[in-house]
Short mmCIF file of N, CA and C in Angstrom, two decimals:
data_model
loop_
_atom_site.label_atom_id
_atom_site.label_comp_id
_atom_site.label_asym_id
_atom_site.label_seq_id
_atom_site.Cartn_x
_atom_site.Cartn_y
_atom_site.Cartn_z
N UNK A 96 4.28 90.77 -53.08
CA UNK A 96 4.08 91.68 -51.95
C UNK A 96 5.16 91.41 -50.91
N UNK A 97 5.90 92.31 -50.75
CA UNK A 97 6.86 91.91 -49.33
C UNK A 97 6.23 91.61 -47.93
N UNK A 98 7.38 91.38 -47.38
CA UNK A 98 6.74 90.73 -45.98
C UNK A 98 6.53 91.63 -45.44
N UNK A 99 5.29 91.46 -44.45
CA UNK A 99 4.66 92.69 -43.89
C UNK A 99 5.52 93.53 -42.93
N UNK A 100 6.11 92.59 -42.11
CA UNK A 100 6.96 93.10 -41.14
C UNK A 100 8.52 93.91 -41.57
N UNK A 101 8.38 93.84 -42.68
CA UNK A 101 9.66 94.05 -43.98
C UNK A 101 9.61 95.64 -43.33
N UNK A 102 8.76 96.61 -43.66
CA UNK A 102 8.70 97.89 -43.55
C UNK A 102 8.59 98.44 -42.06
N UNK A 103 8.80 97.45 -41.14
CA UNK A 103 8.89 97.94 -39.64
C UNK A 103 10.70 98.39 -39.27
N UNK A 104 11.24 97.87 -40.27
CA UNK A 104 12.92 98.05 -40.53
C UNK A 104 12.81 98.82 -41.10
N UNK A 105 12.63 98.98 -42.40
CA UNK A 105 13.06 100.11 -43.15
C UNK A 105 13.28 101.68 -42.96
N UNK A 106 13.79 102.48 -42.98
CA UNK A 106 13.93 103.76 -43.13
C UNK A 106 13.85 104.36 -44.22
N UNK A 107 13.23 105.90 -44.36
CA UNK A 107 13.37 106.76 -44.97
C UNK A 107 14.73 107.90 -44.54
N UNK A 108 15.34 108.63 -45.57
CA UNK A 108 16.49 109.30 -45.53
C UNK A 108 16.46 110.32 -46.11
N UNK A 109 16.06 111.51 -45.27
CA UNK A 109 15.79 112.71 -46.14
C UNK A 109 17.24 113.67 -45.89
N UNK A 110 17.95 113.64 -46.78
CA UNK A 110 19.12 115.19 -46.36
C UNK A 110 18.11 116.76 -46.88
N UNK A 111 18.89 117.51 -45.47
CA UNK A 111 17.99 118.89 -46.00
C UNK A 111 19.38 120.02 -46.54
N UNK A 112 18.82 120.48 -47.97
CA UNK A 112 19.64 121.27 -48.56
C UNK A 112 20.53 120.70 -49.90
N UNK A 113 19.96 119.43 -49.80
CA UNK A 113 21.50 119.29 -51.18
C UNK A 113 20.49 119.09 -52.66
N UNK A 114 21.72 119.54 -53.43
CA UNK A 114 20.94 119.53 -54.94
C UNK A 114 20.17 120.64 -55.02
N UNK A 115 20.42 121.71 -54.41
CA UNK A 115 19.53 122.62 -54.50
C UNK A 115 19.49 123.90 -55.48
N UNK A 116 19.88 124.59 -56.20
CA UNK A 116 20.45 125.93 -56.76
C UNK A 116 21.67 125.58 -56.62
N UNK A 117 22.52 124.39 -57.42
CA UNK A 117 23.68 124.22 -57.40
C UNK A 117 24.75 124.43 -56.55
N UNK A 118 23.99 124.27 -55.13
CA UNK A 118 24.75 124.15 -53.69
C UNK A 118 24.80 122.75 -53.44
N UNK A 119 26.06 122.39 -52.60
CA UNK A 119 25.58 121.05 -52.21
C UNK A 119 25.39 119.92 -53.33
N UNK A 120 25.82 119.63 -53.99
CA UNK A 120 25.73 119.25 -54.79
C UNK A 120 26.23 117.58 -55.12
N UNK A 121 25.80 116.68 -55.47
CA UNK A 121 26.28 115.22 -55.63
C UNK A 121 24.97 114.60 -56.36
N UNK A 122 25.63 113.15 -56.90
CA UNK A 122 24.91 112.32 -57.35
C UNK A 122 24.12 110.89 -56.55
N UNK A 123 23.04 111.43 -56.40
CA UNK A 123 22.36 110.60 -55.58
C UNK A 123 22.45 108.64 -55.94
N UNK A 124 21.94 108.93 -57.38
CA UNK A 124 22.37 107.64 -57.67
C UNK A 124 23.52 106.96 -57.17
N UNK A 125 24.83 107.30 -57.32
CA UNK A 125 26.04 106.76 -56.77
C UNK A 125 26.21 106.65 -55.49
N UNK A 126 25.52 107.71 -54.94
CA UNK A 126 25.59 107.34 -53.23
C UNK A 126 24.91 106.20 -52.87
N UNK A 127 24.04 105.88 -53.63
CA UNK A 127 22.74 104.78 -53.62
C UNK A 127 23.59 103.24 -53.43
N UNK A 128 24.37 103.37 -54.91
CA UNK A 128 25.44 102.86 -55.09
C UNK A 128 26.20 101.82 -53.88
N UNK A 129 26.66 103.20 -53.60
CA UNK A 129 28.04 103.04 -52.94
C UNK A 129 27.34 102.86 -51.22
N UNK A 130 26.55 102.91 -50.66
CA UNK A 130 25.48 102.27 -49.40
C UNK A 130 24.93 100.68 -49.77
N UNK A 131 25.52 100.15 -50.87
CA UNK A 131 24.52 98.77 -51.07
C UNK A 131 24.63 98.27 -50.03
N UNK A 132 25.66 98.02 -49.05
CA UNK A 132 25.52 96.93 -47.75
C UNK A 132 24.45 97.69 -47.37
N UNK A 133 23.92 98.23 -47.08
CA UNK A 133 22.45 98.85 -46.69
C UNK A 133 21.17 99.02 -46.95
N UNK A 134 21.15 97.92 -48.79
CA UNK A 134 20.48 98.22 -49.56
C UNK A 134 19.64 99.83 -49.43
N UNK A 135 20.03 100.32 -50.13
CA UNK A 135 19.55 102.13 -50.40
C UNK A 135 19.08 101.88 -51.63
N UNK A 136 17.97 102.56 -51.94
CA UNK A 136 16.99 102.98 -52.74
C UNK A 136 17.17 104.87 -53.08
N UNK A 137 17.31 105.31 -54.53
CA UNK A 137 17.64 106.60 -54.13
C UNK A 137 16.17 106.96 -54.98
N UNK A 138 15.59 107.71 -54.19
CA UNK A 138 14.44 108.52 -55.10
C UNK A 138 14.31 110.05 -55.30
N UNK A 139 14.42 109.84 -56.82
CA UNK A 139 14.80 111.41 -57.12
C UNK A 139 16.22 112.31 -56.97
N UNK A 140 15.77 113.62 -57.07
CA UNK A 140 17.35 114.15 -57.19
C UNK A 140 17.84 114.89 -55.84
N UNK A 141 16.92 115.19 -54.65
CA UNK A 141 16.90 116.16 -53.99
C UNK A 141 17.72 115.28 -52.76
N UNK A 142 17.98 113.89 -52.49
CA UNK A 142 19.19 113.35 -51.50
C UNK A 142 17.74 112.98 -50.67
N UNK A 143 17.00 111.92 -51.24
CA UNK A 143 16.14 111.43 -50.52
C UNK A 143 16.37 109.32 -50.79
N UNK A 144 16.37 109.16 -50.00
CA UNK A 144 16.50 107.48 -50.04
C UNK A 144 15.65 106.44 -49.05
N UNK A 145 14.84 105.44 -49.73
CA UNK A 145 14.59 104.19 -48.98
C UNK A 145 16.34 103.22 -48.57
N UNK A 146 15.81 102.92 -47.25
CA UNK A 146 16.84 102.25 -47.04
C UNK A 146 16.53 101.05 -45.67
N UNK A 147 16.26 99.89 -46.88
CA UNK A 147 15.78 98.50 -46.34
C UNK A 147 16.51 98.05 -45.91
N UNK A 148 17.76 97.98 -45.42
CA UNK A 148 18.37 97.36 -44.49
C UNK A 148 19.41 98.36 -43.87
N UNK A 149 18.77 99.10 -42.84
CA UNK A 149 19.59 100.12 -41.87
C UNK A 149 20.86 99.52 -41.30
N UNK A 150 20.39 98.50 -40.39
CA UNK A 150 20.93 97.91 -39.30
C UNK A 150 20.64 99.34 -37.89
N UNK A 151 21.56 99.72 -37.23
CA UNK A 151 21.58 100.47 -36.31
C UNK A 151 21.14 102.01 -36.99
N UNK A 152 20.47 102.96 -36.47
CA UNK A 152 20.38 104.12 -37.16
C UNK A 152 21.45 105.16 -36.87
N UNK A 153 22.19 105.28 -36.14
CA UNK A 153 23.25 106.13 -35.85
C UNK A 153 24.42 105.22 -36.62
N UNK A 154 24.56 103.95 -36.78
CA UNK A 154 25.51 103.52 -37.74
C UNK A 154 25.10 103.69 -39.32
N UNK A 155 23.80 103.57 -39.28
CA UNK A 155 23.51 104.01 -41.26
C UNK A 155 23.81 105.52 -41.22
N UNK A 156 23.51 106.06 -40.49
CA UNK A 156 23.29 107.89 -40.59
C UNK A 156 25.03 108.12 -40.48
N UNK A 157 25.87 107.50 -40.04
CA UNK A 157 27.74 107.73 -39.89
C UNK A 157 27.83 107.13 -41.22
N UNK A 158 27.83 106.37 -41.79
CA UNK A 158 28.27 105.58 -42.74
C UNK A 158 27.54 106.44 -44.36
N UNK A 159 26.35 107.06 -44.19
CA UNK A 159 25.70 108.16 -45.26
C UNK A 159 27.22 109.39 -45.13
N UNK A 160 27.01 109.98 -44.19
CA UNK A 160 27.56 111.06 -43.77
C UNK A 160 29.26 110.86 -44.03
N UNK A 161 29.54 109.74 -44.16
CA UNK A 161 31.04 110.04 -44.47
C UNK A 161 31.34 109.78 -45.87
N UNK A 162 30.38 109.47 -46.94
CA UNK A 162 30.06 109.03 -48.09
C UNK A 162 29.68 110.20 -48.87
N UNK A 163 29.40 111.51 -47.75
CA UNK A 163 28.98 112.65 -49.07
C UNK A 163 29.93 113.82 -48.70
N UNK A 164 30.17 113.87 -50.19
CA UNK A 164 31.06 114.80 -50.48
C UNK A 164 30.84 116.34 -49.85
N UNK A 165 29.66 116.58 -48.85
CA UNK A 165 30.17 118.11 -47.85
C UNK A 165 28.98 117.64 -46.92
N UNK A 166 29.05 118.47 -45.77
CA UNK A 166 28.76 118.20 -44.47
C UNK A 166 26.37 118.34 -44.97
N UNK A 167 26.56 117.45 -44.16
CA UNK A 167 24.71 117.38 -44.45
C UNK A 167 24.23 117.25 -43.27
N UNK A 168 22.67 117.66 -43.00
CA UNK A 168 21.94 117.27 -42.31
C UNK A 168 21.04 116.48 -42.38
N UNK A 169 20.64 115.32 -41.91
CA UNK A 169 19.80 113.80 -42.46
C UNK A 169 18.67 113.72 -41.57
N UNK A 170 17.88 113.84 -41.96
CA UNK A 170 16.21 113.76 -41.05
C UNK A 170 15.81 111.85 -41.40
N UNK A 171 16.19 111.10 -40.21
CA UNK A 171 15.64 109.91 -40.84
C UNK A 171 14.12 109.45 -40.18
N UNK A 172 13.25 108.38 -40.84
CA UNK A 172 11.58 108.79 -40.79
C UNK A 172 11.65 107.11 -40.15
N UNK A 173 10.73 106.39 -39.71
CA UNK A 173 10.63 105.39 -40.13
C UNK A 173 9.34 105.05 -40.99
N UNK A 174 9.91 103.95 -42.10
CA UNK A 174 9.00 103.56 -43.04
C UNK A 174 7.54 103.63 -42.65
N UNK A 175 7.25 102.90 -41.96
CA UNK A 175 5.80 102.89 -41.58
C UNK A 175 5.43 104.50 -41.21
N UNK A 176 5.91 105.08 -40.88
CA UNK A 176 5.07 106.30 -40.53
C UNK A 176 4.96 107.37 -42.12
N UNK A 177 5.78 107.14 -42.83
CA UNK A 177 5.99 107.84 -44.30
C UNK A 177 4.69 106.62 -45.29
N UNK A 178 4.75 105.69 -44.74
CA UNK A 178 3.28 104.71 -45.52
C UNK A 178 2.46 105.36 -44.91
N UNK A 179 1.88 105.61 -43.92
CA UNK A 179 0.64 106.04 -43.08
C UNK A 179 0.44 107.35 -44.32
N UNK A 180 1.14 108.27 -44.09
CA UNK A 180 0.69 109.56 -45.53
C UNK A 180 0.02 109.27 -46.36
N UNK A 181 0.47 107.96 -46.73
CA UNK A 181 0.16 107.49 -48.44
C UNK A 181 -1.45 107.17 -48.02
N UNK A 182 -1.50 106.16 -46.99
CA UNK A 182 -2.64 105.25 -46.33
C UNK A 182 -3.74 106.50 -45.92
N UNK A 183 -3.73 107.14 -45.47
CA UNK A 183 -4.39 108.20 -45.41
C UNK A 183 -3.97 109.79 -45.99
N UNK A 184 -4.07 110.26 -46.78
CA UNK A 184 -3.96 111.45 -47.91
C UNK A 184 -4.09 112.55 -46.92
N UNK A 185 -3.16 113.40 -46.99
CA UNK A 185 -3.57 114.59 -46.25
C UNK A 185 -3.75 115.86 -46.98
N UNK A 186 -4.25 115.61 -48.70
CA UNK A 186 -5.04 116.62 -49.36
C UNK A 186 -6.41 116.11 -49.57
N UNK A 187 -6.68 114.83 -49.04
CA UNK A 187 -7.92 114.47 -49.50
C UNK A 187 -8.10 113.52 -51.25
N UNK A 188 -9.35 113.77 -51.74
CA UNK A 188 -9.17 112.87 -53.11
C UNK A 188 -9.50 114.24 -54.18
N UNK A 189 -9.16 115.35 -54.14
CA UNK A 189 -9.21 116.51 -54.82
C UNK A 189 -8.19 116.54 -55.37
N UNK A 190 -8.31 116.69 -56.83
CA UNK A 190 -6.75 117.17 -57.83
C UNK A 190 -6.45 118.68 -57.56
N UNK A 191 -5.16 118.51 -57.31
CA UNK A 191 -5.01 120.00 -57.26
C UNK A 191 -5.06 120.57 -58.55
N UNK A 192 -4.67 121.78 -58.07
CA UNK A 192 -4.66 122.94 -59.66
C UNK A 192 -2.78 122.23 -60.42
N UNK A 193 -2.84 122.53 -61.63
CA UNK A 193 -1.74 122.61 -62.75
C UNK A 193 -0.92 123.21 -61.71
N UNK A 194 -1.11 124.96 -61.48
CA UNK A 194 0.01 125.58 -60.78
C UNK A 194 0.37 125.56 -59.72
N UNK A 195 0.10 124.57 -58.53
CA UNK A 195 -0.15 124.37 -57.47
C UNK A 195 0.80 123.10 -57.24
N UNK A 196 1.25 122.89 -56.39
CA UNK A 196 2.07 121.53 -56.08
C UNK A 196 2.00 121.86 -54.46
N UNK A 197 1.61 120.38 -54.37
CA UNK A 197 1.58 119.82 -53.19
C UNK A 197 3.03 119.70 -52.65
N UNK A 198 3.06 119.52 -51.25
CA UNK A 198 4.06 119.17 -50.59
C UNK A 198 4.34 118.60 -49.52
N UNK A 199 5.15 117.77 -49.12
CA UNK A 199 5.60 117.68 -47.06
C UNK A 199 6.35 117.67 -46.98
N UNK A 200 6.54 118.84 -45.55
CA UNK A 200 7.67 119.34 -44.91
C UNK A 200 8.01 118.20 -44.06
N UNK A 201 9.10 117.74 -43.63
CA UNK A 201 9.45 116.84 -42.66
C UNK A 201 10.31 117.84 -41.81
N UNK A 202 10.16 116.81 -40.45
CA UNK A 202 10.00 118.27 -39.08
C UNK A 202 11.50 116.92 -38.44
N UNK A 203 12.30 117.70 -37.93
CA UNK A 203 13.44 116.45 -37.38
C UNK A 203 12.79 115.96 -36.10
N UNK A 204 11.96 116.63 -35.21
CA UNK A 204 10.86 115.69 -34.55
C UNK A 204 9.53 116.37 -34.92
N UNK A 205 8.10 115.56 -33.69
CA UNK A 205 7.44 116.06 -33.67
C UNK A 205 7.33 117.37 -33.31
N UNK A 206 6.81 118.21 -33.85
CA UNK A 206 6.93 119.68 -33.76
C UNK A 206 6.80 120.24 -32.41
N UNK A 207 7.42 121.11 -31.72
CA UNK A 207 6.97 121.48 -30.15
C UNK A 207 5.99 122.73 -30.37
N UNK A 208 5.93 123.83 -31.44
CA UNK A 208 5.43 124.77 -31.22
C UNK A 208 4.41 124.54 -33.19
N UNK A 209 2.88 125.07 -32.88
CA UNK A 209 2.70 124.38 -33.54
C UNK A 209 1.27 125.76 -34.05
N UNK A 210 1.66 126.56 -35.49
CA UNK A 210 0.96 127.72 -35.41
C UNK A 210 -0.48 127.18 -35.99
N UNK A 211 -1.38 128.04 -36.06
CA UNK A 211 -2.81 128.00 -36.47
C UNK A 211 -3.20 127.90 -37.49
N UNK A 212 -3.80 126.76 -38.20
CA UNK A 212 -3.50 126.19 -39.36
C UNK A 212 -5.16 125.67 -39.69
N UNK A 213 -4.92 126.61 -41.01
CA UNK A 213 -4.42 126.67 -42.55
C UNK A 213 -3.98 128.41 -42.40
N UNK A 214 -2.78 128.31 -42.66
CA UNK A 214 -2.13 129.50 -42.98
C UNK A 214 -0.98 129.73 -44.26
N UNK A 215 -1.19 131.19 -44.59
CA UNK A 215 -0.86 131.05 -45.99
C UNK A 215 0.59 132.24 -46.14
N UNK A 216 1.28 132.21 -46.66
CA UNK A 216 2.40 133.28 -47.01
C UNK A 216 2.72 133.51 -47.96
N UNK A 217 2.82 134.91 -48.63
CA UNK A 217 2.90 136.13 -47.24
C UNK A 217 1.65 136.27 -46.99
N UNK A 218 0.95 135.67 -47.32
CA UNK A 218 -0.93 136.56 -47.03
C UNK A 218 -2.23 135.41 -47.49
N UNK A 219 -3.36 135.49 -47.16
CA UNK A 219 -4.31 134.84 -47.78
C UNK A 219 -4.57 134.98 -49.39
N UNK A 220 -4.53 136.27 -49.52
CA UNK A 220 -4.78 136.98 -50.58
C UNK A 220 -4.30 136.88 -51.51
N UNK A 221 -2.40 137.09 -51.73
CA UNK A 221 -1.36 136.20 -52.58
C UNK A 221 -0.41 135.63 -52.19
N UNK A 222 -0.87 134.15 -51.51
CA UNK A 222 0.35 133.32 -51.40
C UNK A 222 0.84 132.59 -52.10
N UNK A 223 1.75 132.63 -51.79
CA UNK A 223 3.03 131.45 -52.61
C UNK A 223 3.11 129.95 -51.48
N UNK A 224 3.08 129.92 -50.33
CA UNK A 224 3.13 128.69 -49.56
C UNK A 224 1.49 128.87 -48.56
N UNK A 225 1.27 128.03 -49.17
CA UNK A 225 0.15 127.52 -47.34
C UNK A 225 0.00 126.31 -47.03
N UNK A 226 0.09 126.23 -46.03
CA UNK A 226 -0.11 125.20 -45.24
C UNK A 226 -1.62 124.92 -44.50
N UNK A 227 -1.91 123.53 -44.80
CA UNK A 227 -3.09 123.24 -44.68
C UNK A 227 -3.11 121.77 -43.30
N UNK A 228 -2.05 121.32 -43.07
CA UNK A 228 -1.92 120.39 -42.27
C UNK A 228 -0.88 119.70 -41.59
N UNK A 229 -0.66 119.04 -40.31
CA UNK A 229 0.34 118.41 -40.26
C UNK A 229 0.18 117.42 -39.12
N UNK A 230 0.56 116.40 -39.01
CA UNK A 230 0.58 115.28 -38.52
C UNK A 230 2.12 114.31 -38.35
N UNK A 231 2.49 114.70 -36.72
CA UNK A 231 3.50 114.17 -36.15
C UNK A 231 4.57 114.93 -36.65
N UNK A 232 5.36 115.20 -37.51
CA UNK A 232 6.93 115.39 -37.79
C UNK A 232 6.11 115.85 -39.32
N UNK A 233 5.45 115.55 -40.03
CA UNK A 233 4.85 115.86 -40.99
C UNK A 233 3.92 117.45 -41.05
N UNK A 234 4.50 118.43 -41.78
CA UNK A 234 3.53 119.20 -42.42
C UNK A 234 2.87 119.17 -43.68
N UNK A 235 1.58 119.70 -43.89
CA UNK A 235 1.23 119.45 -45.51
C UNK A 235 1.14 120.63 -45.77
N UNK A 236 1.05 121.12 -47.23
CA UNK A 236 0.87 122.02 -48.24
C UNK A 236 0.93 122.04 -49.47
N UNK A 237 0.82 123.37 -49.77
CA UNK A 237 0.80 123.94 -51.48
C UNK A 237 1.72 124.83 -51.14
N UNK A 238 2.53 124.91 -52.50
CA UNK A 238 2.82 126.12 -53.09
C UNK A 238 3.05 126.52 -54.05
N UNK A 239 2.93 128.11 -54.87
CA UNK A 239 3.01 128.27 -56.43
C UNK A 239 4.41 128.32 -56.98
N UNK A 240 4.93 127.92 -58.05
CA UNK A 240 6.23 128.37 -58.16
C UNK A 240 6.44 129.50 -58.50
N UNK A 241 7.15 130.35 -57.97
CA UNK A 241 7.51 131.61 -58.04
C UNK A 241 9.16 131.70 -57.21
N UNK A 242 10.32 132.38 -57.65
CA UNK A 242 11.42 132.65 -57.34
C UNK A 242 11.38 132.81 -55.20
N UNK A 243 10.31 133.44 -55.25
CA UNK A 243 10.40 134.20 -53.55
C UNK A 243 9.73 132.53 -53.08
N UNK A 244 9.34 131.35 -53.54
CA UNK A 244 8.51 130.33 -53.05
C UNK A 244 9.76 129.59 -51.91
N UNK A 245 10.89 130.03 -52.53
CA UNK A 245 12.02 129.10 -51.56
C UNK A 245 12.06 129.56 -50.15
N UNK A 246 11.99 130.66 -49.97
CA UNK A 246 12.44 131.32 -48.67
C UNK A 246 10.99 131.56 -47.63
N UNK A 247 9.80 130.91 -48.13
CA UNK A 247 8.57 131.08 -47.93
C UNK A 247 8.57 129.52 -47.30
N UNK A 248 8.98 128.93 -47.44
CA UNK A 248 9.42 127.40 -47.35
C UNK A 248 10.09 127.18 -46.29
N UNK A 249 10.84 128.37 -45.94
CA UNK A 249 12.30 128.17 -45.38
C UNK A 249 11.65 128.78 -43.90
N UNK A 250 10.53 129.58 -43.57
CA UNK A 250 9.84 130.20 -42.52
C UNK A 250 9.40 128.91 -41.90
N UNK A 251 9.17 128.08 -42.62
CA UNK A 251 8.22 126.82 -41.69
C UNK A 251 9.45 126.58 -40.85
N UNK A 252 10.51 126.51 -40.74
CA UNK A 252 11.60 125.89 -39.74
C UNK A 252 11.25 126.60 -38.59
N UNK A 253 11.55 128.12 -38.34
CA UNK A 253 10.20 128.68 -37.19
C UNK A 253 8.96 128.94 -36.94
N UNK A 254 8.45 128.81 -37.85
CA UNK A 254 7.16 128.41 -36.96
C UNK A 254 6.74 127.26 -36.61
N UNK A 255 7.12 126.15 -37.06
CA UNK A 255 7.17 124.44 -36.40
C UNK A 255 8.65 124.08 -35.49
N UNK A 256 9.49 124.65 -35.10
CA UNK A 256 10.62 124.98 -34.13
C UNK A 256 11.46 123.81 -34.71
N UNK A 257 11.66 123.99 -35.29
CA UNK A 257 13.00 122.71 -35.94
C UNK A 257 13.18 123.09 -37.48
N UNK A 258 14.88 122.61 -37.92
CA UNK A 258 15.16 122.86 -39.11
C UNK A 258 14.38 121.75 -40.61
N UNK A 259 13.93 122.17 -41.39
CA UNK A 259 13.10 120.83 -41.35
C UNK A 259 14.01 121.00 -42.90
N UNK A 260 13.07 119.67 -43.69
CA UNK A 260 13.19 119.54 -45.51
C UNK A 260 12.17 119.45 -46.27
N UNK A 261 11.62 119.74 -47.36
CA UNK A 261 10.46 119.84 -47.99
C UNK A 261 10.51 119.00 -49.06
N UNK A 262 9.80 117.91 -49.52
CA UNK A 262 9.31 117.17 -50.81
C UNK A 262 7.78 117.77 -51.68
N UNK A 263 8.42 117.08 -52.82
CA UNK A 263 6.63 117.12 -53.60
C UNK A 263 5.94 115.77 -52.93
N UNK A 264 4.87 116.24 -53.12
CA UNK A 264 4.16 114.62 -52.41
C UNK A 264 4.38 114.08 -53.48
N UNK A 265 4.17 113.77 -55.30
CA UNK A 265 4.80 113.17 -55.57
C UNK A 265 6.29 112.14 -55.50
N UNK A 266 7.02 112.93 -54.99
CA UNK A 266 8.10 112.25 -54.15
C UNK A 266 7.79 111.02 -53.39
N UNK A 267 6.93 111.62 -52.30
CA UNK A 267 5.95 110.74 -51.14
C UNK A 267 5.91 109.41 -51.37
N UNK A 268 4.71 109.64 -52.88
CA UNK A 268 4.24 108.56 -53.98
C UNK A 268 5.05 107.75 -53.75
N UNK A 269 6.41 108.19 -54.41
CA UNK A 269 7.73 107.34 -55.29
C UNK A 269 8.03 106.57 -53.86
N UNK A 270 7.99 107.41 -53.02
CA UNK A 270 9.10 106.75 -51.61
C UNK A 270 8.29 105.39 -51.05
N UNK A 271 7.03 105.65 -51.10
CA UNK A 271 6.03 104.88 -50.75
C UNK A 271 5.90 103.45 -52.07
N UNK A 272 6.05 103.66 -52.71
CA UNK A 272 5.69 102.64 -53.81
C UNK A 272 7.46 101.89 -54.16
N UNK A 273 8.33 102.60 -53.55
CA UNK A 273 9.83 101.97 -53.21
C UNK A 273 9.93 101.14 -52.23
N UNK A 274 9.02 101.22 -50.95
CA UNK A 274 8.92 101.00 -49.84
C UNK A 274 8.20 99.66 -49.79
N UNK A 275 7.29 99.40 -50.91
CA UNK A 275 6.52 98.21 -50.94
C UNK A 275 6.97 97.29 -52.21
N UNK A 276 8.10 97.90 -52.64
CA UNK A 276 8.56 96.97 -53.68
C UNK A 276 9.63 95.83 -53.04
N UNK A 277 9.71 94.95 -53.48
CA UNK A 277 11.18 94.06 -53.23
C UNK A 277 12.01 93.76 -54.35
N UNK A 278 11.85 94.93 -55.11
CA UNK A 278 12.91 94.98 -56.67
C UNK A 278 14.18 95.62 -55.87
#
């Protein structure tokens, strides 16, 4: 078990937009790589990383940023508040459906404008995204996969007033169970 105080350092590193529909595009692993003075953790493909030894956060966030091959935007979390998700579930202990995937939006702060929630898009009736919760910089949801699901995704940036990035909570899982490892 790492040291408790281990994850009061750590950061999470979310870039919003890369790896996406073959925009933006790089290998996360190698960036992972190539940050070791920082020890970086890369999870998954979407430009998401644990990263146990920051040092300064405007010096890890310069030192990411001149390391990727086109201009990004980096939402960084701190660890403990991305454990709290895990520590308390914000779907509850209900399996979702097969076609259904969970998600969290990460907000670059706490949200200033903040709509009436559980709301669904485009409609109650047939949505592709709803949102059921959110807590601090964190939104939660579902959505179905369907082609129009991206740009349904892409509305939460106004109605929570900031440009944000979206994970599977599986992701979450991974980031969280990276976060408590000392491999």
């Amino acid at each position: 078990m790492p040291h408790p105080r281990r994850n009061v350092r750590q950061l999470v590193a979310f870039l919003r937009g890369a790896n996406v529909g073959g925009h933006r595009t790089f290998r996360p692993s190698v960036l992972a790589r190539e940050l070791r003075d920082y020890d970086v953790v890369n999870v998954g493909a979407a430009g998401t990383f644990v990263v146990r030894a920051p040092g300064s956060r405007a010096g890890f966030r310069d030192a990411l940023l001149r390391k990727l091959p086109f201009q990004a935007e980096v939402l960084l979390c701190d660890a403990r508040d991305v454990l709290r998700l895990e520590e308390k579930p914000p779907f509850g202990d209900a399996s979702a459906d097969a076609a259904v995937v969970r998600f969290v939006t990460v907000l670059p702060t706490t949200a200033r404008t903040r709509p009436a929630l559980p709301l669904a898009l485009p409609s109650e009736d047939e949505w592709l995204v709803r949102v059921v919760g959110s807590r601090g910089r964190f939104v939660f949801g579902e959505y179905r996969r369907h082609m129009k699901t991206i740009g349904y995704l892409g509305k939460l940036d106004a109605l929570f007033g900031g440009r944000a990035t979206t994970r599977n909570w599986n992701t979450i899982v991974a980031i969280c169970r990276a976060l408590r490892s000392d491999a």
